[in-house]
Short mmCIF file of C-alpha atoms and ligand atoms in Angstrom, two decimals:
data_model
loop_
_atom_site.label_atom_id
_atom_site.label_comp_id
_atom_site.label_asym_id
_atom_site.label_seq_id
_atom_site.Cartn_x
_atom_site.Cartn_y
_atom_site.Cartn_z
CA LEU A 1 -16.32 -12.72 -90.97
CA VAL A 2 -17.00 -16.28 -92.66
CA ALA A 3 -14.85 -19.14 -91.31
CA PRO A 4 -13.46 -21.81 -92.88
CA ARG A 5 -14.94 -24.77 -91.68
CA PRO A 6 -12.58 -27.43 -91.97
CA PHE A 7 -14.82 -30.32 -89.99
CA GLN A 8 -18.27 -29.97 -88.48
CA ARG A 9 -19.02 -30.91 -85.09
CA LYS A 10 -21.78 -33.34 -85.22
CA GLN A 11 -21.95 -34.25 -81.47
CA ALA A 12 -20.11 -33.74 -77.99
CA TRP A 13 -17.15 -35.30 -77.26
CA PRO A 14 -17.29 -38.00 -74.46
CA ILE A 15 -15.44 -36.97 -71.35
CA PRO A 16 -12.82 -39.26 -70.94
CA THR A 17 -13.20 -41.27 -67.45
CA ASN A 18 -9.92 -43.12 -67.16
CA LYS A 19 -6.44 -43.80 -69.12
CA ASN A 20 -8.26 -46.40 -71.52
CA SER A 21 -10.94 -43.88 -72.76
CA ALA A 22 -11.31 -43.69 -76.16
CA ILE A 23 -11.39 -39.73 -77.24
CA SER A 24 -13.73 -39.24 -79.70
CA PRO A 25 -13.39 -36.05 -81.49
CA PRO A 26 -16.35 -34.65 -84.06
CA LEU A 27 -16.67 -36.67 -87.52
CA LEU A 28 -15.34 -35.84 -90.41
CA SER A 29 -17.03 -34.78 -93.37
CA GLU A 30 -16.82 -37.47 -96.14
CA GLY A 31 -13.21 -36.97 -98.11
CA GLN A 32 -11.49 -34.68 -95.54
CA ASN A 33 -8.06 -35.26 -94.79
CA PRO A 34 -7.71 -36.46 -90.95
CA ALA A 35 -4.29 -35.72 -91.20
CA LYS A 36 -4.66 -32.04 -92.04
CA LEU A 37 -7.86 -31.42 -90.34
CA LEU A 38 -6.89 -31.70 -86.31
CA PRO A 39 -9.87 -30.70 -85.12
CA CYS A 40 -9.61 -27.40 -82.39
CA SER A 41 -8.63 -29.18 -78.94
CA GLY A 42 -6.00 -30.30 -76.91
CA ALA A 43 -7.11 -33.87 -78.35
CA LEU A 44 -4.71 -32.57 -80.47
CA LEU A 45 -2.28 -33.97 -77.53
CA GLN A 46 -3.19 -37.08 -77.50
CA GLU A 47 -2.36 -39.75 -79.50
CA LEU A 48 -4.31 -40.00 -82.12
CA SER A 49 -5.17 -42.23 -85.17
CA PHE A 50 -7.67 -42.33 -87.38
CA ASP A 51 -10.72 -45.38 -87.62
CA HIS A 52 -11.91 -45.20 -91.05
CA THR A 53 -14.85 -46.87 -89.96
CA SER A 54 -16.36 -44.50 -87.73
CA ARG A 55 -14.52 -41.95 -89.18
CA ARG A 56 -13.35 -40.80 -85.89
CA MET A 57 -10.21 -39.61 -84.84
CA MET A 58 -9.60 -42.36 -81.97
CA ALA A 59 -7.18 -42.26 -78.84
CA ARG A 60 -5.00 -45.40 -79.16
CA ARG A 61 -6.20 -47.71 -76.62
CA PRO A 62 -3.09 -49.00 -74.70
CA GLY A 63 -3.29 -52.72 -74.50
CA ALA A 64 -4.12 -54.57 -70.95
CA GLY A 65 -0.64 -53.05 -68.60
CA GLU A 66 0.76 -51.01 -71.25
CA GLU A 67 1.53 -47.36 -70.07
CA ARG A 68 0.33 -45.19 -72.90
CA PRO A 69 3.26 -43.51 -74.41
CA TRP A 70 4.09 -40.09 -74.03
CA LYS A 71 4.86 -39.25 -77.61
CA LEU A 72 2.81 -37.60 -79.81
CA ALA A 73 2.15 -38.29 -83.13
CA GLU A 74 4.04 -35.87 -85.82
CA HIS A 75 1.87 -33.12 -87.47
CA ALA A 76 1.77 -33.74 -91.26
CA ARG A 77 3.19 -30.47 -92.21
CA LEU A 78 4.68 -28.60 -89.00
CA GLY A 79 8.34 -28.96 -88.54
CA LYS A 80 9.87 -29.62 -85.40
CA GLY A 81 11.34 -27.59 -83.23
CA LYS A 82 9.09 -24.73 -84.29
CA VAL A 83 8.55 -21.87 -81.53
CA VAL A 84 4.78 -22.33 -80.44
CA GLY A 85 3.00 -19.21 -79.03
CA VAL A 86 -0.63 -19.02 -77.69
CA VAL A 87 -2.35 -15.83 -77.80
CA VAL A 88 -5.28 -15.41 -75.85
CA LEU A 89 -7.57 -12.28 -76.70
CA ASP A 90 -10.08 -12.50 -73.43
CA GLY A 91 -13.30 -10.77 -74.01
CA TRP A 92 -12.72 -11.54 -78.10
CA GLY A 93 -15.60 -13.02 -79.67
CA GLU A 94 -17.33 -13.56 -82.83
CA ALA A 95 -20.68 -12.65 -83.54
CA PRO A 96 -23.25 -11.59 -86.58
CA PRO A 97 -22.71 -8.36 -87.84
CA ASP A 98 -24.70 -5.81 -86.58
CA PRO A 99 -25.05 -2.02 -84.64
CA PHE A 100 -24.52 -3.71 -81.65
CA ASN A 101 -21.49 -5.97 -82.34
CA CYS A 102 -18.51 -4.13 -80.70
CA ILE A 103 -15.71 -6.25 -82.38
CA HIS A 104 -17.63 -5.77 -86.06
CA VAL A 105 -17.94 -1.88 -85.31
CA ALA A 106 -14.64 -1.24 -83.59
CA ASP A 107 -11.43 -0.31 -85.74
CA THR A 108 -9.62 -3.62 -85.27
CA PRO A 109 -6.51 -3.31 -87.89
CA THR A 110 -4.19 -5.53 -86.23
CA LEU A 111 -6.58 -9.13 -86.51
CA ASP A 112 -7.66 -7.18 -90.00
CA ALA A 113 -3.84 -7.36 -91.26
CA LEU A 114 -3.02 -10.80 -89.37
CA LYS A 115 -6.00 -12.32 -90.96
CA LYS A 116 -4.84 -10.93 -94.58
CA VAL A 117 -0.92 -11.45 -93.95
CA SER A 118 0.98 -13.72 -96.63
CA ALA A 119 1.53 -17.22 -94.99
CA SER A 120 5.08 -17.25 -95.55
CA LEU A 121 5.53 -14.60 -93.09
CA PHE A 122 3.84 -16.78 -90.72
CA SER A 123 5.72 -19.91 -91.36
CA HIS A 124 7.61 -20.01 -88.32
CA ALA A 125 4.46 -19.41 -86.39
CA ALA A 126 2.25 -21.55 -88.03
CA SER A 127 2.77 -24.40 -85.36
CA SER A 128 1.08 -22.59 -83.03
CA VAL A 129 -2.14 -24.14 -84.68
CA ARG A 130 -1.91 -27.00 -82.81
CA PHE A 131 -2.46 -25.34 -79.69
CA GLY A 132 -3.42 -21.93 -80.76
CA SER A 133 -6.80 -23.20 -81.63
CA VAL A 134 -7.52 -24.47 -78.11
CA PRO A 135 -10.36 -22.92 -76.67
CA THR A 136 -9.79 -20.17 -75.20
CA CYS A 137 -10.78 -17.81 -72.30
CA GLY A 138 -13.39 -14.64 -71.87
CA CYS A 139 -15.21 -14.94 -75.06
CA ARG A 140 -18.97 -14.66 -75.06
CA SER A 141 -20.17 -15.01 -78.14
CA PHE A 142 -20.09 -17.79 -80.00
CA ALA A 143 -16.55 -18.16 -81.05
CA CYS A 144 -12.76 -16.49 -81.05
CA VAL A 145 -9.31 -16.54 -81.43
CA VAL A 146 -7.61 -17.10 -84.95
CA ALA A 147 -4.87 -19.57 -85.24
CA TRP A 148 -2.44 -19.43 -88.24
CA GLN A 149 -2.78 -22.30 -90.57
CA GLY A 150 -1.15 -21.43 -93.56
CA ALA A 151 -2.47 -20.48 -97.22
CA PRO A 152 -5.36 -20.48 -98.12
CA GLU A 153 -6.75 -21.22 -94.34
CA ARG A 154 -4.96 -19.18 -92.24
CA TRP A 155 -7.29 -18.84 -89.23
CA ARG A 156 -10.37 -20.51 -88.33
CA LEU A 157 -13.06 -19.71 -85.76
CA ILE A 158 -13.63 -22.18 -82.95
CA LYS A 159 -15.92 -22.24 -79.95
CA ALA A 160 -15.17 -21.15 -76.35
CA HIS A 161 -18.16 -21.37 -74.64
CA GLY A 162 -21.12 -24.16 -73.78
CA THR A 163 -20.50 -27.64 -74.38
CA ALA A 164 -17.55 -27.38 -76.42
CA VAL A 165 -15.72 -26.27 -72.98
CA GLY A 166 -17.50 -28.73 -70.60
CA LEU A 167 -20.41 -26.39 -69.72
CA PRO A 168 -23.45 -27.96 -69.54
CA THR A 169 -25.26 -26.07 -72.55
CA ASP A 170 -24.88 -24.38 -75.50
CA ASP A 171 -26.61 -21.46 -73.74
CA ASP A 172 -24.19 -21.26 -71.12
CA MET A 173 -21.23 -18.49 -71.95
CA GLY A 174 -17.45 -19.06 -71.99
CA ASN A 175 -15.56 -17.08 -69.21
CA SER A 176 -11.87 -16.95 -68.26
CA GLU A 177 -11.74 -19.84 -65.81
CA VAL A 178 -13.02 -22.48 -68.14
CA GLY A 179 -11.02 -21.19 -71.22
CA HIS A 180 -8.09 -21.56 -68.80
CA ASN A 181 -9.22 -24.90 -67.23
CA ALA A 182 -9.72 -26.12 -71.36
CA LEU A 183 -6.19 -24.86 -72.49
CA GLY A 184 -4.80 -26.58 -69.48
CA ALA A 185 -6.45 -29.57 -69.92
CA GLY A 186 -6.01 -30.14 -73.39
CA GLN A 187 -9.09 -32.42 -73.27
CA ILE A 188 -12.67 -31.82 -73.06
CA TYR A 189 -14.57 -32.02 -69.38
CA ALA A 190 -17.20 -31.14 -67.28
CA GLN A 191 -16.41 -27.73 -65.75
CA GLY A 192 -17.57 -27.33 -62.61
CA ALA A 193 -21.02 -25.96 -63.22
CA LYS A 194 -21.86 -29.21 -64.85
CA LEU A 195 -20.20 -31.62 -62.61
CA VAL A 196 -22.50 -29.92 -59.73
CA ASP A 197 -25.32 -30.41 -61.95
CA LEU A 198 -25.12 -33.91 -62.13
CA ALA A 199 -24.23 -34.25 -58.78
CA LEU A 200 -27.54 -32.60 -58.25
CA ALA A 201 -29.31 -34.80 -60.55
CA SER A 202 -28.25 -37.69 -59.16
CA GLY A 203 -28.35 -37.13 -55.37
CA LYS A 204 -24.89 -37.99 -55.43
CA ILE A 205 -23.89 -34.56 -54.05
CA TYR A 206 -25.95 -35.82 -50.38
CA GLU A 207 -24.19 -39.22 -50.81
CA GLY A 208 -20.48 -37.19 -50.41
CA GLU A 209 -17.89 -36.77 -47.51
CA GLY A 210 -18.41 -33.28 -48.10
CA PHE A 211 -22.58 -33.44 -47.49
CA LYS A 212 -22.33 -36.18 -44.71
CA TYR A 213 -19.23 -33.99 -43.14
CA ILE A 214 -21.91 -30.50 -43.17
CA GLN A 215 -24.86 -33.12 -42.07
CA GLN A 216 -23.65 -33.41 -38.91
CA SER A 217 -23.92 -29.84 -38.06
CA PHE A 218 -27.89 -30.23 -38.67
CA GLU A 219 -29.25 -31.52 -35.40
CA THR A 220 -27.96 -28.83 -33.58
CA GLY A 221 -26.74 -26.17 -35.64
CA THR A 222 -27.45 -23.71 -38.83
CA LEU A 223 -26.88 -24.35 -42.19
CA HIS A 224 -25.74 -21.37 -44.23
CA LEU A 225 -25.09 -21.11 -47.74
CA ILE A 226 -23.11 -17.82 -48.98
CA GLY A 227 -23.24 -17.02 -52.62
CA LEU A 228 -23.67 -15.11 -55.81
CA LEU A 229 -27.37 -15.00 -56.39
CA SER A 230 -27.89 -15.06 -60.42
CA ASP A 231 -28.86 -17.10 -63.18
CA GLY A 232 -25.75 -16.05 -64.70
CA GLY A 233 -23.67 -19.74 -64.83
CA VAL A 234 -20.36 -18.30 -64.51
CA HIS A 235 -19.74 -18.64 -60.26
CA SER A 236 -23.08 -19.90 -59.41
CA ARG A 237 -26.78 -20.67 -60.70
CA ILE A 238 -29.45 -19.83 -58.76
CA ASP A 239 -31.31 -23.09 -59.67
CA GLN A 240 -28.59 -25.02 -57.97
CA LEU A 241 -29.04 -23.10 -55.12
CA GLN A 242 -33.03 -23.78 -55.34
CA LEU A 243 -31.95 -27.72 -55.77
CA LEU A 244 -29.47 -27.76 -52.93
CA LEU A 245 -31.89 -25.85 -50.20
CA LYS A 246 -34.40 -28.42 -51.01
CA GLY A 247 -32.34 -31.26 -51.04
CA ALA A 248 -30.40 -30.30 -48.13
CA SER A 249 -33.84 -29.23 -45.74
CA GLU A 250 -35.11 -33.31 -47.22
CA HIS A 251 -31.89 -34.71 -45.43
CA GLY A 252 -31.90 -32.72 -42.08
CA ALA A 253 -31.50 -29.36 -42.16
CA LYS A 254 -33.64 -27.38 -40.28
CA ARG A 255 -32.38 -23.88 -39.90
CA ILE A 256 -31.10 -22.50 -43.12
CA ARG A 257 -29.42 -18.77 -43.28
CA VAL A 258 -28.82 -17.75 -46.92
CA HIS A 259 -26.02 -15.02 -47.51
CA ILE A 260 -26.49 -13.57 -50.93
CA LEU A 261 -24.29 -11.69 -53.00
CA THR A 262 -26.01 -9.66 -55.52
CA ASP A 263 -24.49 -9.78 -59.39
CA GLY A 264 -25.32 -7.23 -61.93
CA ARG A 265 -22.07 -8.39 -63.72
CA ASP A 266 -22.53 -11.65 -65.29
CA VAL A 267 -26.59 -10.61 -65.61
CA LEU A 268 -28.48 -7.40 -65.90
CA ASP A 269 -27.79 -4.77 -63.68
CA GLY A 270 -30.72 -4.38 -61.14
CA SER A 271 -32.01 -8.05 -61.65
CA SER A 272 -30.70 -8.78 -58.37
CA VAL A 273 -34.58 -7.53 -56.98
CA THR A 274 -35.94 -10.34 -58.97
CA PHE A 275 -33.27 -13.09 -58.04
CA VAL A 276 -34.48 -11.90 -53.99
CA GLU A 277 -37.60 -12.32 -54.78
CA THR A 278 -37.30 -16.09 -56.15
CA LEU A 279 -35.60 -17.08 -53.35
CA GLU A 280 -37.61 -15.76 -50.54
CA ASN A 281 -40.66 -17.42 -51.94
CA ASP A 282 -38.75 -20.72 -52.34
CA LEU A 283 -37.71 -20.20 -48.59
CA ALA A 284 -41.30 -19.07 -47.72
CA LYS A 285 -42.24 -22.67 -49.00
CA LEU A 286 -39.30 -24.02 -47.01
CA ARG A 287 -40.83 -22.36 -43.65
CA GLU A 288 -44.48 -23.84 -44.73
CA LYS A 289 -42.65 -26.92 -44.72
CA GLY A 290 -41.25 -26.29 -41.15
CA VAL A 291 -38.00 -25.56 -41.73
CA ASP A 292 -36.47 -21.96 -40.32
CA ALA A 293 -35.22 -20.45 -43.35
CA ARG A 294 -34.11 -17.02 -44.19
CA ILE A 295 -32.15 -14.55 -45.70
CA ALA A 296 -29.31 -13.37 -42.94
CA SER A 297 -26.91 -10.98 -45.32
CA GLY A 298 -25.80 -9.82 -48.61
CA GLY A 299 -24.10 -7.10 -50.38
CA GLY A 300 -22.75 -6.69 -53.71
CA ARG A 301 -20.26 -9.19 -55.10
CA MET A 302 -17.40 -6.64 -56.10
CA TYR A 303 -17.72 -4.96 -52.84
CA VAL A 304 -18.24 -7.77 -50.48
CA THR A 305 -16.87 -10.76 -50.50
CA MET A 306 -15.97 -12.00 -53.83
CA ASP A 307 -12.58 -10.51 -54.22
CA ARG A 308 -9.73 -12.59 -56.11
CA TYR A 309 -6.10 -13.24 -56.20
CA GLU A 310 -5.58 -11.56 -52.86
CA ASN A 311 -6.41 -7.92 -54.32
CA ASP A 312 -8.36 -6.56 -51.16
CA TRP A 313 -9.14 -8.16 -48.20
CA GLN A 314 -11.22 -5.47 -47.07
CA VAL A 315 -13.55 -6.93 -49.47
CA VAL A 316 -13.62 -10.29 -48.13
CA LYS A 317 -13.79 -8.41 -44.42
CA ARG A 318 -16.82 -6.55 -45.34
CA GLY A 319 -18.74 -10.35 -46.33
CA TRP A 320 -17.06 -11.55 -42.97
CA ASP A 321 -18.64 -8.87 -41.07
CA ALA A 322 -22.19 -9.07 -42.09
CA GLN A 323 -22.22 -12.96 -42.39
CA VAL A 324 -20.18 -14.50 -39.45
CA LEU A 325 -20.24 -11.23 -36.87
CA GLY A 326 -23.96 -9.83 -38.10
CA GLU A 327 -22.29 -6.48 -38.12
CA THR A 328 -23.04 -3.88 -40.86
CA PRO A 329 -24.05 -0.08 -40.85
CA HIS A 330 -27.16 -1.49 -42.95
CA LYS A 331 -30.16 -3.02 -41.54
CA PHE A 332 -33.29 -4.39 -42.82
CA PRO A 333 -36.33 -6.05 -41.90
CA SER A 334 -35.51 -8.43 -44.88
CA ALA A 335 -33.19 -8.83 -47.76
CA LEU A 336 -35.95 -7.51 -50.67
CA GLU A 337 -36.19 -4.21 -48.50
CA ALA A 338 -32.29 -3.93 -48.58
CA VAL A 339 -31.72 -4.58 -52.34
CA LYS A 340 -34.34 -2.19 -52.90
CA LYS A 341 -33.71 0.29 -50.45
CA LEU A 342 -29.87 0.40 -51.17
CA ARG A 343 -30.50 0.55 -54.51
CA ASP A 344 -32.30 3.60 -54.51
CA ASP A 345 -29.31 5.74 -54.20
CA PRO A 346 -29.01 7.12 -57.63
CA LYS A 347 -24.82 5.60 -57.96
CA ALA A 348 -25.76 2.11 -56.50
CA ASN A 349 -25.85 -0.96 -58.63
CA ASP A 350 -26.38 -4.65 -58.04
CA GLN A 351 -22.10 -5.42 -58.46
CA TYR A 352 -21.28 -2.65 -55.84
CA LEU A 353 -24.34 -2.90 -53.19
CA PRO A 354 -23.18 -2.37 -49.23
CA PRO A 355 -23.37 -5.20 -47.13
CA PHE A 356 -26.39 -5.44 -45.00
CA VAL A 357 -28.06 -7.61 -42.51
CA VAL A 358 -31.31 -8.66 -42.18
CA LEU A 359 -32.49 -8.25 -38.33
CA ASP A 360 -35.37 -10.46 -36.53
CA GLU A 361 -38.25 -8.73 -34.57
CA SER A 362 -36.56 -8.09 -31.46
CA GLY A 363 -33.62 -6.07 -33.62
CA LYS A 364 -30.82 -8.91 -33.51
CA PRO A 365 -29.34 -10.37 -36.74
CA VAL A 366 -31.49 -12.72 -38.03
CA GLY A 367 -28.58 -15.57 -38.80
CA PRO A 368 -24.62 -14.65 -38.28
CA ILE A 369 -22.70 -17.81 -38.35
CA VAL A 370 -21.37 -19.58 -34.90
CA ASP A 371 -19.85 -22.23 -33.10
CA GLY A 372 -21.65 -25.67 -34.35
CA ASP A 373 -23.15 -23.92 -37.92
CA ALA A 374 -22.49 -25.47 -40.89
CA VAL A 375 -21.32 -23.33 -44.00
CA VAL A 376 -21.60 -24.59 -47.62
CA THR A 377 -19.95 -21.51 -50.38
CA PHE A 378 -22.92 -22.29 -52.91
CA ASN A 379 -20.12 -20.57 -56.13
CA PHE A 380 -18.59 -23.57 -58.11
CA ARG A 381 -16.43 -20.85 -59.88
CA ALA A 382 -13.07 -21.00 -57.71
CA ASP A 383 -11.59 -17.66 -58.06
CA ARG A 384 -13.70 -15.79 -56.03
CA MET A 385 -14.20 -18.25 -53.42
CA VAL A 386 -10.55 -18.58 -52.91
CA MET A 387 -9.79 -15.38 -50.56
CA LEU A 388 -13.43 -16.35 -48.36
CA ALA A 389 -12.41 -20.02 -47.45
CA LYS A 390 -9.19 -18.98 -46.31
CA ALA A 391 -10.98 -16.86 -44.13
CA LEU A 392 -13.21 -19.61 -43.23
CA GLU A 393 -10.66 -22.26 -42.80
CA TYR A 394 -7.62 -21.53 -41.62
CA GLU A 395 -6.67 -21.31 -38.11
CA ASP A 396 -3.91 -18.97 -39.07
CA PHE A 397 -4.59 -16.31 -40.21
CA ASP A 398 -3.58 -12.31 -40.62
CA LYS A 399 -5.12 -10.95 -43.29
CA PHE A 400 -8.01 -8.86 -41.42
CA ASP A 401 -9.25 -9.34 -38.11
CA ARG A 402 -12.13 -12.16 -37.77
CA VAL A 403 -12.91 -10.65 -34.67
CA ARG A 404 -14.26 -14.17 -34.06
CA PHE A 405 -13.66 -17.30 -35.70
CA PRO A 406 -16.69 -19.72 -34.77
CA ARG A 407 -15.81 -23.24 -34.79
CA ILE A 408 -18.03 -24.72 -37.86
CA ARG A 409 -18.48 -27.43 -40.62
CA TYR A 410 -17.06 -26.02 -44.27
CA ALA A 411 -17.73 -27.36 -47.31
CA GLY A 412 -16.77 -25.50 -50.68
CA MET A 413 -19.41 -26.49 -53.95
CA LEU A 414 -16.17 -27.74 -55.16
CA GLN A 415 -12.59 -27.78 -53.95
CA TYR A 416 -11.10 -24.13 -55.12
CA ASP A 417 -7.70 -24.95 -54.87
CA GLY A 418 -6.76 -28.23 -56.37
CA GLU A 419 -2.97 -27.58 -54.67
CA LEU A 420 -3.54 -25.69 -51.41
CA LYS A 421 -6.11 -28.36 -50.79
CA LEU A 422 -8.94 -25.66 -49.97
CA PRO A 423 -11.23 -26.11 -48.68
CA SER A 424 -10.57 -29.42 -46.85
CA HIS A 425 -14.61 -30.52 -47.30
CA TYR A 426 -16.44 -29.86 -50.64
CA LEU A 427 -19.50 -31.35 -51.95
CA VAL A 428 -18.67 -32.08 -55.61
CA ALA A 429 -15.84 -34.16 -56.12
CA PRO A 430 -13.15 -32.30 -59.08
CA PRO A 431 -12.63 -34.17 -62.19
CA GLU A 432 -8.99 -36.07 -62.40
CA ILE A 433 -7.57 -35.00 -65.31
CA GLU A 434 -4.48 -36.90 -66.90
CA ARG A 435 -2.22 -36.07 -69.47
CA THR A 436 -2.79 -32.06 -69.17
CA SER A 437 -1.44 -29.77 -72.17
CA GLY A 438 1.00 -28.86 -69.87
CA GLU A 439 2.41 -32.33 -68.70
CA TYR A 440 3.14 -32.75 -72.78
CA LEU A 441 4.55 -29.36 -73.26
O1 2PG B 1 -15.17 -10.79 -63.39
C1 2PG B 1 -15.39 -12.22 -63.37
O2 2PG B 1 -15.42 -12.68 -62.33
C2 2PG B 1 -16.08 -13.00 -64.39
C3 2PG B 1 -17.40 -12.64 -64.88
O3 2PG B 1 -18.41 -12.96 -63.66
O4 2PG B 1 -15.20 -12.16 -65.78
P1 2PG B 1 -13.84 -13.27 -66.16
O5 2PG B 1 -14.12 -14.69 -66.72
O6 2PG B 1 -13.22 -12.37 -67.19
O7 2PG B 1 -12.92 -13.29 -65.20
#
């Protein structure tokens, strides 16, 4: 599929830091009419004007003390009062046509027909271009979504991954959460993965309220790190865990226990073994430096802990039993042995590995969570951490019998639910996003 390219992205958009920030959408090519070529993000919803010197669309800067008006600039061609539709194709992406490209190989008569249909048929829906072309969710290849533009350009490709939706690099695949965030924000801002990268690189993570809070447990308690162990970059990243392990030990953590969740969904099934080996090596290095650091428990992400939308609390309970109580049917002397042995079952896969705990030489679990400990859930993505956060934080909790509710200091990598303020402590502050799409709508 060859998409018309009405504008060329030359650089990433800067992230607006406050309401006075200029928004600098992509440079337009010589001769292009800015009124016709509004770019494909929520910056459409900002009050834009074209700066002829820089050839950029600029958000108008309000003067001192002046409120930025909420009125949007009128679109050059689309009339007022039209119905706007946003259609999200989850998992739909564009990639070079080849026999392994399932969308290319599949029969897609509806989309094919929509792309061909006369513009007049869609004139009533054409206003969706203003919003329908916002990066959307779930698209793992390089682009997605059609937006009705009116003849002759009734559709175009947009990017829904990488820096186009605020992820750290263009190698980062898109996913539903970043797509929803980008749609909802109506502008490009740093998503969780990038915020964590920045906080770790600058060391600011260790100066924040969240880290200072958990640090109070380091003298006498254990630091527990719970999260998805892979380099998928959708929910978490192993390199961030590695930096956090190093940083926490340099900032006083003497005893660390990692509770791993194997992936096989955002990465290849079977890769869990390599990730566990990598982590075991890191922990061995920490032990050489005098830090008592070990993997304490584990399980496959879809069977242990990472449920979402309160679909099945038993998933969280299985994790709780392993991480907090140290009680599971499967017990092993090391996580590597656990993952290898559990994968021996022909039906086993990384996503659904059963929960296990690691035992010490005397047969006791090496790291149940107890009173006085600190806990960090190191996933940056929220949806599959909210349920565990509730179990760890809520005094009143009736979703399953926790048996023991340890008095701990708990922080999320980020705050996973802004409305519930959950968890109440977090290592990296969420972005402050002003003037979201919803506010305009
Ligand atoms: O299942 C999930 O959590 C992710 C993949 O890790 O998929 P999606 O982004 O589509 O929700």
